[in-house]
Short mmCIF file of C-alpha atoms and ligand atoms in Angstrom, two decimals:
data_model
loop_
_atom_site.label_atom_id
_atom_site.label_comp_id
_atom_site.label_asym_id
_atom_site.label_seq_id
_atom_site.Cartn_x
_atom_site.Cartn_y
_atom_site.Cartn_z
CA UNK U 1 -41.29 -42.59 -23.52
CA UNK U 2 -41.57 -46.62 -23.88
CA UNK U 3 -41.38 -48.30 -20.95
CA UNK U 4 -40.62 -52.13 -20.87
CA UNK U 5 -40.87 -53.15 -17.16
CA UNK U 6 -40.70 -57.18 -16.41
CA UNK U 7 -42.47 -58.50 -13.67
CA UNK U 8 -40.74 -61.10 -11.66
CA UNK U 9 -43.94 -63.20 -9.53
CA UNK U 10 -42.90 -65.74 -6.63
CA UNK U 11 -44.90 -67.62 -4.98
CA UNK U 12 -46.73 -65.92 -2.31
CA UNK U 13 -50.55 -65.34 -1.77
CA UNK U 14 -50.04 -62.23 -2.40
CA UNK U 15 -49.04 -62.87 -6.07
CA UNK U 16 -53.08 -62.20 -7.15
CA UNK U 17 -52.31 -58.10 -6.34
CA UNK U 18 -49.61 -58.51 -8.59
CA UNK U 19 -52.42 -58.55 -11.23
CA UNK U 20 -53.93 -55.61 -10.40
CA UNK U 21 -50.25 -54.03 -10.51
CA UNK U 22 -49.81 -55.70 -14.20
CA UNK U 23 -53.27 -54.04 -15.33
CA UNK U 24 -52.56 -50.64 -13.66
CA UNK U 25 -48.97 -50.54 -15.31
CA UNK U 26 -50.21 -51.49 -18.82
CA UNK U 27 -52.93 -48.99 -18.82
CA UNK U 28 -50.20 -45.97 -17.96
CA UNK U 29 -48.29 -46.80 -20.65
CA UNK U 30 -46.05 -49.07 -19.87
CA UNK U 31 -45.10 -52.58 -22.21
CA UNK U 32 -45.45 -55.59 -19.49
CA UNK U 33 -44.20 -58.71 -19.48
CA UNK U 34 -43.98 -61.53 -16.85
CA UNK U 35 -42.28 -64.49 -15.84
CA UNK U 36 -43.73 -66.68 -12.75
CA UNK U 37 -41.57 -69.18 -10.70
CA UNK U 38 -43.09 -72.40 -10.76
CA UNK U 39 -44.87 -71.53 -7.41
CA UNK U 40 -46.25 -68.37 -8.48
CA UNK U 41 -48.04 -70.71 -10.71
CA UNK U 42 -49.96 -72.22 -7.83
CA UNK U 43 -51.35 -68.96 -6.35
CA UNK U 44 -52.17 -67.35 -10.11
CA UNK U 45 -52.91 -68.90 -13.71
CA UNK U 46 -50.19 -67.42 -16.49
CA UNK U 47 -53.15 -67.27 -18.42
CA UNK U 48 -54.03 -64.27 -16.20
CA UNK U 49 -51.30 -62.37 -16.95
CA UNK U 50 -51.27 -63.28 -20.28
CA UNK U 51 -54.59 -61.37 -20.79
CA UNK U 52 -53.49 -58.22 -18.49
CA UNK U 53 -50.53 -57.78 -20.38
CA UNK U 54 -50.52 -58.82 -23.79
CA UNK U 55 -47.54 -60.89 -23.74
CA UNK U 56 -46.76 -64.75 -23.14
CA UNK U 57 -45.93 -65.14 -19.86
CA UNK U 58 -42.72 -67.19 -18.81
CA UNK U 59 -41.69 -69.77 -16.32
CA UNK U 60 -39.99 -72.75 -17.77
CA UNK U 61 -36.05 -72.44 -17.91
CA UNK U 62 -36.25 -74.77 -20.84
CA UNK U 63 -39.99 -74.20 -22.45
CA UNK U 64 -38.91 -73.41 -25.75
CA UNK U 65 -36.00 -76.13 -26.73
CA UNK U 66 -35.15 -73.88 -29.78
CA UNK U 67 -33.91 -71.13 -27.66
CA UNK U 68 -33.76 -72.05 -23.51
CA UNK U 69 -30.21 -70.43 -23.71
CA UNK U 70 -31.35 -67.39 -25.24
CA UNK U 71 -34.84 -66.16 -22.94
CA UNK U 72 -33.46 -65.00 -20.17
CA UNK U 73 -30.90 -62.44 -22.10
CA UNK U 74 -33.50 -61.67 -24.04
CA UNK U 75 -35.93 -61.09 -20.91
CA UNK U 76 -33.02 -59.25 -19.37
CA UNK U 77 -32.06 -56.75 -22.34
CA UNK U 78 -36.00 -56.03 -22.77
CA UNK U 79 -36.40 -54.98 -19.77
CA UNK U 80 -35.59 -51.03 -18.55
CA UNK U 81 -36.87 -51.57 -14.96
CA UNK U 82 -37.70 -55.15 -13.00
CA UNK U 83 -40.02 -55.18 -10.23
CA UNK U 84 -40.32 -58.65 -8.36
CA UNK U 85 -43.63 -58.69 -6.65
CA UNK U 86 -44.13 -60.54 -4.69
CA UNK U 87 -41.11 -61.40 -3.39
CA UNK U 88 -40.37 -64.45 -1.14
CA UNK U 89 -37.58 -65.39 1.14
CA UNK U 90 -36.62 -67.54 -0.92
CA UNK U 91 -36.58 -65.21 -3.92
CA UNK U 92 -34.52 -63.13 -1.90
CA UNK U 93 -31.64 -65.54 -0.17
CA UNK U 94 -31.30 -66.52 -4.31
CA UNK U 95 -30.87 -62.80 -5.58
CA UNK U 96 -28.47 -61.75 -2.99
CA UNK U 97 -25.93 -64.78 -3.62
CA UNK U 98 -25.98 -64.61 -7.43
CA UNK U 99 -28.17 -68.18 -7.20
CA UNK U 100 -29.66 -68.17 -10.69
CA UNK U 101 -31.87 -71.50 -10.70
CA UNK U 102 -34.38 -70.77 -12.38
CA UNK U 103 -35.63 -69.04 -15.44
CA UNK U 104 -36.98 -65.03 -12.88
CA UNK U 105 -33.01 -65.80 -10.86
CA UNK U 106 -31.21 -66.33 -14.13
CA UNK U 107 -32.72 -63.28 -15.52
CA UNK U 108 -31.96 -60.93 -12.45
CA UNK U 109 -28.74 -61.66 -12.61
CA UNK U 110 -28.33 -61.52 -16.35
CA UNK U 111 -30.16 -58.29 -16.08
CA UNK U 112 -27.72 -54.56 -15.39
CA UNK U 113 -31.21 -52.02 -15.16
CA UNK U 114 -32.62 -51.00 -11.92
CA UNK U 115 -34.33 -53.48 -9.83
CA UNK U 116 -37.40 -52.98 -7.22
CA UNK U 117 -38.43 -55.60 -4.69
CA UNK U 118 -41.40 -56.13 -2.90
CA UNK U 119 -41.26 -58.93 -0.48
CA UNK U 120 -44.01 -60.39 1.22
CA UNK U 121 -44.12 -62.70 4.01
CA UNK U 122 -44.99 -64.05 7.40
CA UNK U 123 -43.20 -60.93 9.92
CA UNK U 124 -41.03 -63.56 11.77
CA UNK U 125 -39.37 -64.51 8.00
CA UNK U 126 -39.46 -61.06 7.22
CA UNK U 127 -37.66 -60.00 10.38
CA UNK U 128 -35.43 -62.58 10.58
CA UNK U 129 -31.23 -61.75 10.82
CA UNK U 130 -30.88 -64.05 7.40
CA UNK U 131 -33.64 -62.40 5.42
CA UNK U 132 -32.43 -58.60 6.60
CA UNK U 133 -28.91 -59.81 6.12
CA UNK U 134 -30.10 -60.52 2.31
CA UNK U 135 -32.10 -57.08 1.77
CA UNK U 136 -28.98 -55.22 3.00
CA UNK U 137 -26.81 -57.05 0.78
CA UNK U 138 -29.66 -56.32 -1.92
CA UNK U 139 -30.13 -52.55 -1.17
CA UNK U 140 -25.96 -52.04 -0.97
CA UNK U 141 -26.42 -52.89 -4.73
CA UNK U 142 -28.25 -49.99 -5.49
CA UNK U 143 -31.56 -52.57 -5.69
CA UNK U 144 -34.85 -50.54 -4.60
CA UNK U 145 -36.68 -52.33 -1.48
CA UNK U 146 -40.36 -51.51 -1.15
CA UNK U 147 -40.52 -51.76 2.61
CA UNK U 148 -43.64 -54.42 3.01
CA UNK U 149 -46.92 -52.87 4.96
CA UNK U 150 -48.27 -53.89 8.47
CA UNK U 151 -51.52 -55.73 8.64
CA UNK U 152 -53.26 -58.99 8.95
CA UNK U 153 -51.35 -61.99 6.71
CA UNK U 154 -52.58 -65.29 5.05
CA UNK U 155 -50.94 -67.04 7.62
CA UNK U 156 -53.46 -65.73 9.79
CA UNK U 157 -50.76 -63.48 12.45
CA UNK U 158 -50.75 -59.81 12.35
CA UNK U 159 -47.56 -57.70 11.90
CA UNK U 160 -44.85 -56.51 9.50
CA UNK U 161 -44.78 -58.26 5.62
CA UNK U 162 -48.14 -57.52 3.25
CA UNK U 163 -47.68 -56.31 0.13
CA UNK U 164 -48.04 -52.92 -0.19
CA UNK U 165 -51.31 -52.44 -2.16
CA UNK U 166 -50.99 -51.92 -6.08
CA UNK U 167 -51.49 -48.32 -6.25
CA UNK U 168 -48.35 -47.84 -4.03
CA UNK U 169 -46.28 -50.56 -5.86
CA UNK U 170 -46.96 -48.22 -9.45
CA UNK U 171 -46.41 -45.33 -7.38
CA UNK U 172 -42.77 -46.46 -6.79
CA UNK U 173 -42.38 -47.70 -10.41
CA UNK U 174 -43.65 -44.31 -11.38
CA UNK U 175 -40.98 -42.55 -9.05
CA UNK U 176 -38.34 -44.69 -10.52
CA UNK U 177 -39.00 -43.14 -14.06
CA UNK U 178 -39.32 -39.90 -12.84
CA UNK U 179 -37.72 -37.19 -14.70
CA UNK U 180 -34.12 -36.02 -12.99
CA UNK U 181 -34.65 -32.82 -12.29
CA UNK U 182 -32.69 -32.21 -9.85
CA UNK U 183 -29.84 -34.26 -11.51
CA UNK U 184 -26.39 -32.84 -10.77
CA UNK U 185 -27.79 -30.55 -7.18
CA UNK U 186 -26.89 -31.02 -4.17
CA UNK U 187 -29.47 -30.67 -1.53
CA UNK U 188 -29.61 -30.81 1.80
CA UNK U 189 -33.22 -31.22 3.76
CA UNK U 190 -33.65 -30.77 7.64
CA UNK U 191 -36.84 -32.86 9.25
CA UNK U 192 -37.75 -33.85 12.30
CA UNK U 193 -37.85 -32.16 16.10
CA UNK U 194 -34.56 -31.21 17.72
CA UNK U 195 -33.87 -32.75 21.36
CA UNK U 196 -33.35 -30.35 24.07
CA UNK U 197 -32.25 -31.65 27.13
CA UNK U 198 -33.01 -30.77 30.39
CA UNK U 199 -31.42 -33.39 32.27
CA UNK U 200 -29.61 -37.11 31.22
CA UNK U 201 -32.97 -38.29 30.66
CA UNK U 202 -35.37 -35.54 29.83
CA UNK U 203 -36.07 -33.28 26.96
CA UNK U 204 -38.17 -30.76 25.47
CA UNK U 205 -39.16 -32.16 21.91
CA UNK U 206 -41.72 -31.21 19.65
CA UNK U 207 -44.53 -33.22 17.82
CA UNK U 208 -42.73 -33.06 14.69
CA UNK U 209 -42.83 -37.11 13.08
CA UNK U 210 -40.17 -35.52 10.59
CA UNK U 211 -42.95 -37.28 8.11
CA UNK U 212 -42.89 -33.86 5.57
CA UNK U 213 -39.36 -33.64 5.34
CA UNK U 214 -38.84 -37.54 4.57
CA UNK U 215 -40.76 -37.06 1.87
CA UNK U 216 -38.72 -34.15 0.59
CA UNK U 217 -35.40 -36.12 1.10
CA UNK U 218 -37.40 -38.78 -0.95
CA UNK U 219 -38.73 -36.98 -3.49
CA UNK U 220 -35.18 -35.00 -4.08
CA UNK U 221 -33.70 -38.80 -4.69
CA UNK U 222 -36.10 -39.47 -7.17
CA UNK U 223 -35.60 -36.34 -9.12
CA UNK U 224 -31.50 -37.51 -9.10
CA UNK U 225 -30.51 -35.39 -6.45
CA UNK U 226 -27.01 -35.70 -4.24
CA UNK U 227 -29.23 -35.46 -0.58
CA UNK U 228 -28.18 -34.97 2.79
CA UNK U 229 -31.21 -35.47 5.39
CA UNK U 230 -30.06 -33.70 8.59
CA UNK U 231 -32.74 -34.78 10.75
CA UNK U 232 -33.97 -34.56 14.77
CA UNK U 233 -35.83 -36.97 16.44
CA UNK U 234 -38.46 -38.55 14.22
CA UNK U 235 -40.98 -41.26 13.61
CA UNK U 236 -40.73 -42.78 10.31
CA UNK U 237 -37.91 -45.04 8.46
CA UNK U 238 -35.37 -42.79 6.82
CA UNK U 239 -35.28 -43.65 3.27
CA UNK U 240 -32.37 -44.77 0.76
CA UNK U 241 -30.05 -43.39 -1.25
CA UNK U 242 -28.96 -40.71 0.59
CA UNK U 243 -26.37 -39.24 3.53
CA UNK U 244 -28.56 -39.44 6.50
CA UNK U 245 -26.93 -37.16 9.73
CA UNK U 246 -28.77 -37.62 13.14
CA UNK U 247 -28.71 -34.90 15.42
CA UNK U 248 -30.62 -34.57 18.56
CA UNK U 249 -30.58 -30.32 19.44
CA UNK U 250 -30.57 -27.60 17.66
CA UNK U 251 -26.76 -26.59 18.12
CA UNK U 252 -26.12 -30.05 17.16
CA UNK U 253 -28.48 -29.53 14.12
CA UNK U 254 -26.85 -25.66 13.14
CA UNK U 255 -23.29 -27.71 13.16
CA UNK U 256 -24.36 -30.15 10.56
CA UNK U 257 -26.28 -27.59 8.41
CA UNK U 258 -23.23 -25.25 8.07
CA UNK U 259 -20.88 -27.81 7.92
CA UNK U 260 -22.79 -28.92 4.49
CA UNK U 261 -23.94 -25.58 3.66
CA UNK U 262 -21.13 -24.24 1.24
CA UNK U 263 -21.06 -27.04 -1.37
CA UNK U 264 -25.79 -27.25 -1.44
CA UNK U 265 -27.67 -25.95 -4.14
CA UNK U 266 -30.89 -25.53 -2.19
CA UNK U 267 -30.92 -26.23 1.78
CA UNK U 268 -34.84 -27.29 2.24
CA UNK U 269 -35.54 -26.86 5.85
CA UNK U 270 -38.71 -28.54 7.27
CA UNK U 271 -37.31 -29.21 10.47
CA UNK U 272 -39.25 -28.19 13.58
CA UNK U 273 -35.96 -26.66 15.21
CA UNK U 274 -36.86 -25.70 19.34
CA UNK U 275 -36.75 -22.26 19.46
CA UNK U 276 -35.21 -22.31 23.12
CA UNK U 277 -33.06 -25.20 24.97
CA UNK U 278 -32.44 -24.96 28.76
CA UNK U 279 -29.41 -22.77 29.95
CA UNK U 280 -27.91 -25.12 31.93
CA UNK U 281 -28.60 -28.68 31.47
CA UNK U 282 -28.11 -30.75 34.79
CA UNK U 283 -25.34 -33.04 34.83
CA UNK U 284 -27.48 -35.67 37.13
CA UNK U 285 -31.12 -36.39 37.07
CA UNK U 286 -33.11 -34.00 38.60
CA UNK U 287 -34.61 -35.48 41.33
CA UNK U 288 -38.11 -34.34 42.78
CA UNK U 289 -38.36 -31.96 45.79
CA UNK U 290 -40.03 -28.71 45.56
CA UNK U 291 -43.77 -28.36 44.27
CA UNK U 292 -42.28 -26.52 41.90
CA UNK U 293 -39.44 -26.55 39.32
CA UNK U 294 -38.13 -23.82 37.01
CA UNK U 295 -36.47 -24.20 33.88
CA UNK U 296 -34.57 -21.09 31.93
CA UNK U 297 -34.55 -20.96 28.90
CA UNK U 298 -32.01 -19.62 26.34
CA UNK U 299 -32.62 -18.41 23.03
CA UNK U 300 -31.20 -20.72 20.03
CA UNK U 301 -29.89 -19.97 17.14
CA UNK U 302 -32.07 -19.41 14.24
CA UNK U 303 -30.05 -21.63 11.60
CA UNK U 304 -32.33 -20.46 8.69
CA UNK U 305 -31.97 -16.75 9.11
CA UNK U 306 -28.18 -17.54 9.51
CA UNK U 307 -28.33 -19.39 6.19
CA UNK U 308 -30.32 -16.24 4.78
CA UNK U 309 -27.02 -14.35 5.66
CA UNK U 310 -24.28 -16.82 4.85
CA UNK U 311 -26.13 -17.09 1.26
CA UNK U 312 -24.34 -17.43 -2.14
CA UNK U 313 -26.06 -18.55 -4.81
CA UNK U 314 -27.91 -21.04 -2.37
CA UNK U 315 -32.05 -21.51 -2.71
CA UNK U 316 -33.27 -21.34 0.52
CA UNK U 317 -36.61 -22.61 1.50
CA UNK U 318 -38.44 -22.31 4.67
CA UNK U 319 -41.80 -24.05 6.49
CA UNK U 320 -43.84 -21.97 8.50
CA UNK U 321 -46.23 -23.79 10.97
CA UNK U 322 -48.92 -21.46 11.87
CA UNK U 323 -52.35 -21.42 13.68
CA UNK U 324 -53.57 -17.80 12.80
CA UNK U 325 -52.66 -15.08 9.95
CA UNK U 326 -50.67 -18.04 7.93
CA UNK U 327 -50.30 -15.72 5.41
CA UNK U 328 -48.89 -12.58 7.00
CA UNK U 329 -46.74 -14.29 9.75
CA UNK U 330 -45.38 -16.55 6.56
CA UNK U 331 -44.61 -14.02 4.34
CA UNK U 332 -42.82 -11.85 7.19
CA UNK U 333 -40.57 -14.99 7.98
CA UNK U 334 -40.16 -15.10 4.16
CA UNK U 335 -38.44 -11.80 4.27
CA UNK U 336 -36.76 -11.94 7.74
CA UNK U 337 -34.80 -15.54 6.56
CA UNK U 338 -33.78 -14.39 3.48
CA UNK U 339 -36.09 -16.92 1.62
CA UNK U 340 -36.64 -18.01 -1.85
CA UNK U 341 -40.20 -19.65 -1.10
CA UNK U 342 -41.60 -20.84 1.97
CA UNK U 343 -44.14 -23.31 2.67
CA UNK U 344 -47.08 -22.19 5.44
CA UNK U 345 -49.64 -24.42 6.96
CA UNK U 346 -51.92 -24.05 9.51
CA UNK U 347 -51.31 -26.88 12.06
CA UNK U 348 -54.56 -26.91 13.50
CA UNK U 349 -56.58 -27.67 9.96
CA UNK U 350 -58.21 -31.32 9.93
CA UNK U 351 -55.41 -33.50 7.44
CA UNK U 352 -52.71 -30.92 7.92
CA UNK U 353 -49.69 -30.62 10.41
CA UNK U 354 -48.01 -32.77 13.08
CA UNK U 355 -48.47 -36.91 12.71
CA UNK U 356 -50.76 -36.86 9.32
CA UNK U 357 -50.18 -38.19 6.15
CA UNK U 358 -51.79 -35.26 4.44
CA UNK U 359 -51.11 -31.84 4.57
CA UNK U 360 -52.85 -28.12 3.12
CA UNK U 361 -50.16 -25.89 2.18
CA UNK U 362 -49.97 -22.72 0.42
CA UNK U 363 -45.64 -21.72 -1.22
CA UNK U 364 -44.91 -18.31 -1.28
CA UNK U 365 -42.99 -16.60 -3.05
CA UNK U 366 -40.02 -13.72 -3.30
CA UNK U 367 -42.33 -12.05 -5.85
CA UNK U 368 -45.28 -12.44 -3.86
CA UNK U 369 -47.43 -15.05 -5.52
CA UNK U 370 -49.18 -17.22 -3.33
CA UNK U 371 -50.17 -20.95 -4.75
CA UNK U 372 -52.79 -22.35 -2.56
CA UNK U 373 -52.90 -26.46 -2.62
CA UNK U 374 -55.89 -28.68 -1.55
CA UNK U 375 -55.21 -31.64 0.96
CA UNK U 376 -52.47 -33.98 -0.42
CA UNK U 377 -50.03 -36.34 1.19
CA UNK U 378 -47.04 -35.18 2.30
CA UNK U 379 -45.67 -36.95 -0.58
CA UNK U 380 -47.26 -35.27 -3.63
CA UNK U 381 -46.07 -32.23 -1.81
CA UNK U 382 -43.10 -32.87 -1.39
CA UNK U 383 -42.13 -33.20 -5.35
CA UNK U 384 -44.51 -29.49 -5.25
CA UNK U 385 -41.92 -28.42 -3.72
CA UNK U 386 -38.84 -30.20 -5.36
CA UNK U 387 -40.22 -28.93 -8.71
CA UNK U 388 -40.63 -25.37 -7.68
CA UNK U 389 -36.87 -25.99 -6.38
CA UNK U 390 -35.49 -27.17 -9.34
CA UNK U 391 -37.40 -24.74 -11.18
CA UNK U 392 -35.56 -21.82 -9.18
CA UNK U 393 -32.11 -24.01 -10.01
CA UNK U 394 -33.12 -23.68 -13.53
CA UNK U 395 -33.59 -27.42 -13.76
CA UNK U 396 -37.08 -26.78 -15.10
N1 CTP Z 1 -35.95 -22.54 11.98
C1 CTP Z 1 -34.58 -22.58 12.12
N2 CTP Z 1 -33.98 -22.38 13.33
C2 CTP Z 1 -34.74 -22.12 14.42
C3 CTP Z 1 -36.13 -22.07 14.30
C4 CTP Z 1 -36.70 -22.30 13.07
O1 CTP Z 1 -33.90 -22.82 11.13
N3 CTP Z 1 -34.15 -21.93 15.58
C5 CTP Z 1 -36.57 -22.73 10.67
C6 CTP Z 1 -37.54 -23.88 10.57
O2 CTP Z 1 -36.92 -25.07 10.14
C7 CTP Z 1 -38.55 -23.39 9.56
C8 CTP Z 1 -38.59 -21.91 9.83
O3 CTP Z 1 -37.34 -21.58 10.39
O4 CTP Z 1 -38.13 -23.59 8.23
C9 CTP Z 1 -39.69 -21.59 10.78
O5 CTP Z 1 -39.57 -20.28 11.18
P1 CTP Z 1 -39.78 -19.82 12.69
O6 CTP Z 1 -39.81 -18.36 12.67
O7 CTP Z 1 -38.83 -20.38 13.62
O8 CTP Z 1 -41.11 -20.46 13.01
P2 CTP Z 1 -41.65 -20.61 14.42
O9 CTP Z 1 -40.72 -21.37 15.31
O10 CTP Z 1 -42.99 -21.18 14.24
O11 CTP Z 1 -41.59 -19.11 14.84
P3 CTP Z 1 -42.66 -18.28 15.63
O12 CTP Z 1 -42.66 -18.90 16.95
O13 CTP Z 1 -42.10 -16.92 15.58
O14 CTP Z 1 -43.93 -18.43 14.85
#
């Protein structure tokens, strides 16, 4: 498939990755074009991105007399996706108030495609209530927001607003032209670690970072899924375009699950649900006496093996965290839930389980076929296992 994507540079230091992005996009395929604010200029030549691309590079509103009122419609109905990188403050305040002054602002607002941002600046700009006032107002339009990385900046402070590097930028231009596989599905995804308490301000959590999960939810918006993330206590940003419930326990967590259950396609749960919560949680903080302290414990619910009963035409998939026999212990939860596949790991393997990026997974199947994967990050497993769902929806 062609794809036209327009680059939209500001002027930030950061504008000399945008190169690298330009190259990287061109060589997958992709037709590139750019236009530079008069800023951008200052950090990169045009000339640059002239070469990368292929195409004459714009920044003048009124460069070509002949047809100034025509370029940025023209810019604008080229274009299938826009990705402004990197993008200022500035760039920002203009796009969310419809402020078209120059030749990249006129465009974005002449332009009705999808849109992906990726500002960059000094953390106290980025943080600030008028610049997260301006992404909200951005995002509530349906415009994608690269969230910017941590890490040393130009201006010589450490903290929140690099560009993400141009390998991640592609990989979110890439997601955005992902096929839709899951187009028309509803599916709900559990993550995280349910909250049990023991008193007002204790709990028995987990070491879930509901990391895996996110990048299910994720990867089941990018294939055009309807998502619901039901998710416990976790570590990471939940991501956009999607209905995000928070629970803290696992009764709390069973509620929300059935309460979505009837109209899902495919529940995915990843969620590292406590397997007991105490009996009787104490009203008042539990204040130290004895040497020591007992806690029962009561049995929860399993909500997955309930789900394996209550199941229609439902897929159900399952996680199984294991340190020994992954297989066997996997399989047998396979068959106890009422799964269609389940996903086993072995926790204790270097680059897999609780707090990494990466995981080693093997899906198993009703039928009994195993598929082992090498290390990956939870995010290339993640659409694993969002094609093998939509492949069981007969999406694929
Ligand atoms: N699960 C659930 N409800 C629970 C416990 C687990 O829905 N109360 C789900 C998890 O989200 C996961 C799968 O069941 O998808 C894990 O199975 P489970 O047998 O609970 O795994 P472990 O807790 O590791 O069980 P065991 O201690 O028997 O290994």
């Amino acid at each position: 498939m062609q794809r036209n994507i327009l680059i939209g540079v500001t002027g930030g230091i950061a504008a000399y990755k945008v190169v690298e992005v330009a190259s990287r996009l061109k060589k997958s395929g992709a037709n590139v074009k750019v236009i530079m604010t008069k800023h951008a200029v200052e950090f990169v030549s045009p000339r640059t991105f002239q070469e990368i691309t292929g195409n004459a590079v714009s920044v003048e509103m009124f460069a070509d007399a002949a047809n100034f009122n025509v370029a940025h419609i023209s810019l604008a109905n080229w274009a299938d996706l826009m990705l402004i990188a990197p993008a200022t403050a500035n760039f920002l305040a203009k796009a969310a108030h419809g402020i078209a002054d120059d030749l990249l602002t006129t465009t974005v607002l002449a332009f009705d495609g999808q849109i992906l941002i990726a500002p960059a600046m000094n953390t106290k700009m980025f943080d600030n209530p008028a610049t997260q006032a301006n992404l909200s107002i951005l995002k509530a339009r349906g415009v994608k927001i690269l969230e910017p990385a941590t890490g040393e900046l130009a201006c010589g402070t450490s903290g929140k607003g690099r560009l993400p590097e141009p390998v991640e930028i592609c990989a979110e231009v890439e997601k955005i032209f992902a096929p839709k596989i899951l187009s028309g599905k509803k599916i709900l995804v559990t993550a995280g670690g349910t909250v049990e308490p023991i008193d007002p301000v204790r709990y028995i959590g987990n070491r879930s970072s509901g990391r895996m999960g996110y990048e299910i939810a994720k990867a089941a918006v990018n294939a055009g899924a309807d998502v619901v993330l039901v998710s416990g206590k976790a570590d990471v940003e939940p991501p956009s375009g999607l209905k995000f419930v928070k629970v803290e326990s696992a009764l709390e967590m069973r509620e929300a699950v059935l309460s979505e259950f009837a109209t899902v396609d495919a529940v995915i749960m990843s969620a590292a649900v406590a397997d007991y919560r105490v009996k009787s949680p104490a009203a008042q903080k539990i204040k130290k006496s004895a040497d020591t302290l007992t806690l029962e414990l009561i049995k929860n619910p399993d909500i997955l093996r309930e789900l394996g009963t209550l199941k229609k035409s439902q897929i159900l998939v399952g996680f199984a965290a294991e340190t020994q026999n992954i297989l066997d212990y996997a399989n047998k939860k396979l068959v106890e839930k009422n799964l269609d596949f389940i996903v086993a790991n072995d926790v204790t393997a270097e680059g897999a389980g609780f707090g990494v990026a990466t995981n080693i997974a093997s899906i198993i199947r009703r039928n009994g076929s195993v598929e082992n994967f090498p290390k990956m990050s939870k995010a290339a497993l993640a659409e694993k296992i969002i094609e093998r769902t939509a492949n069981l929806l007969g999406k694929l």
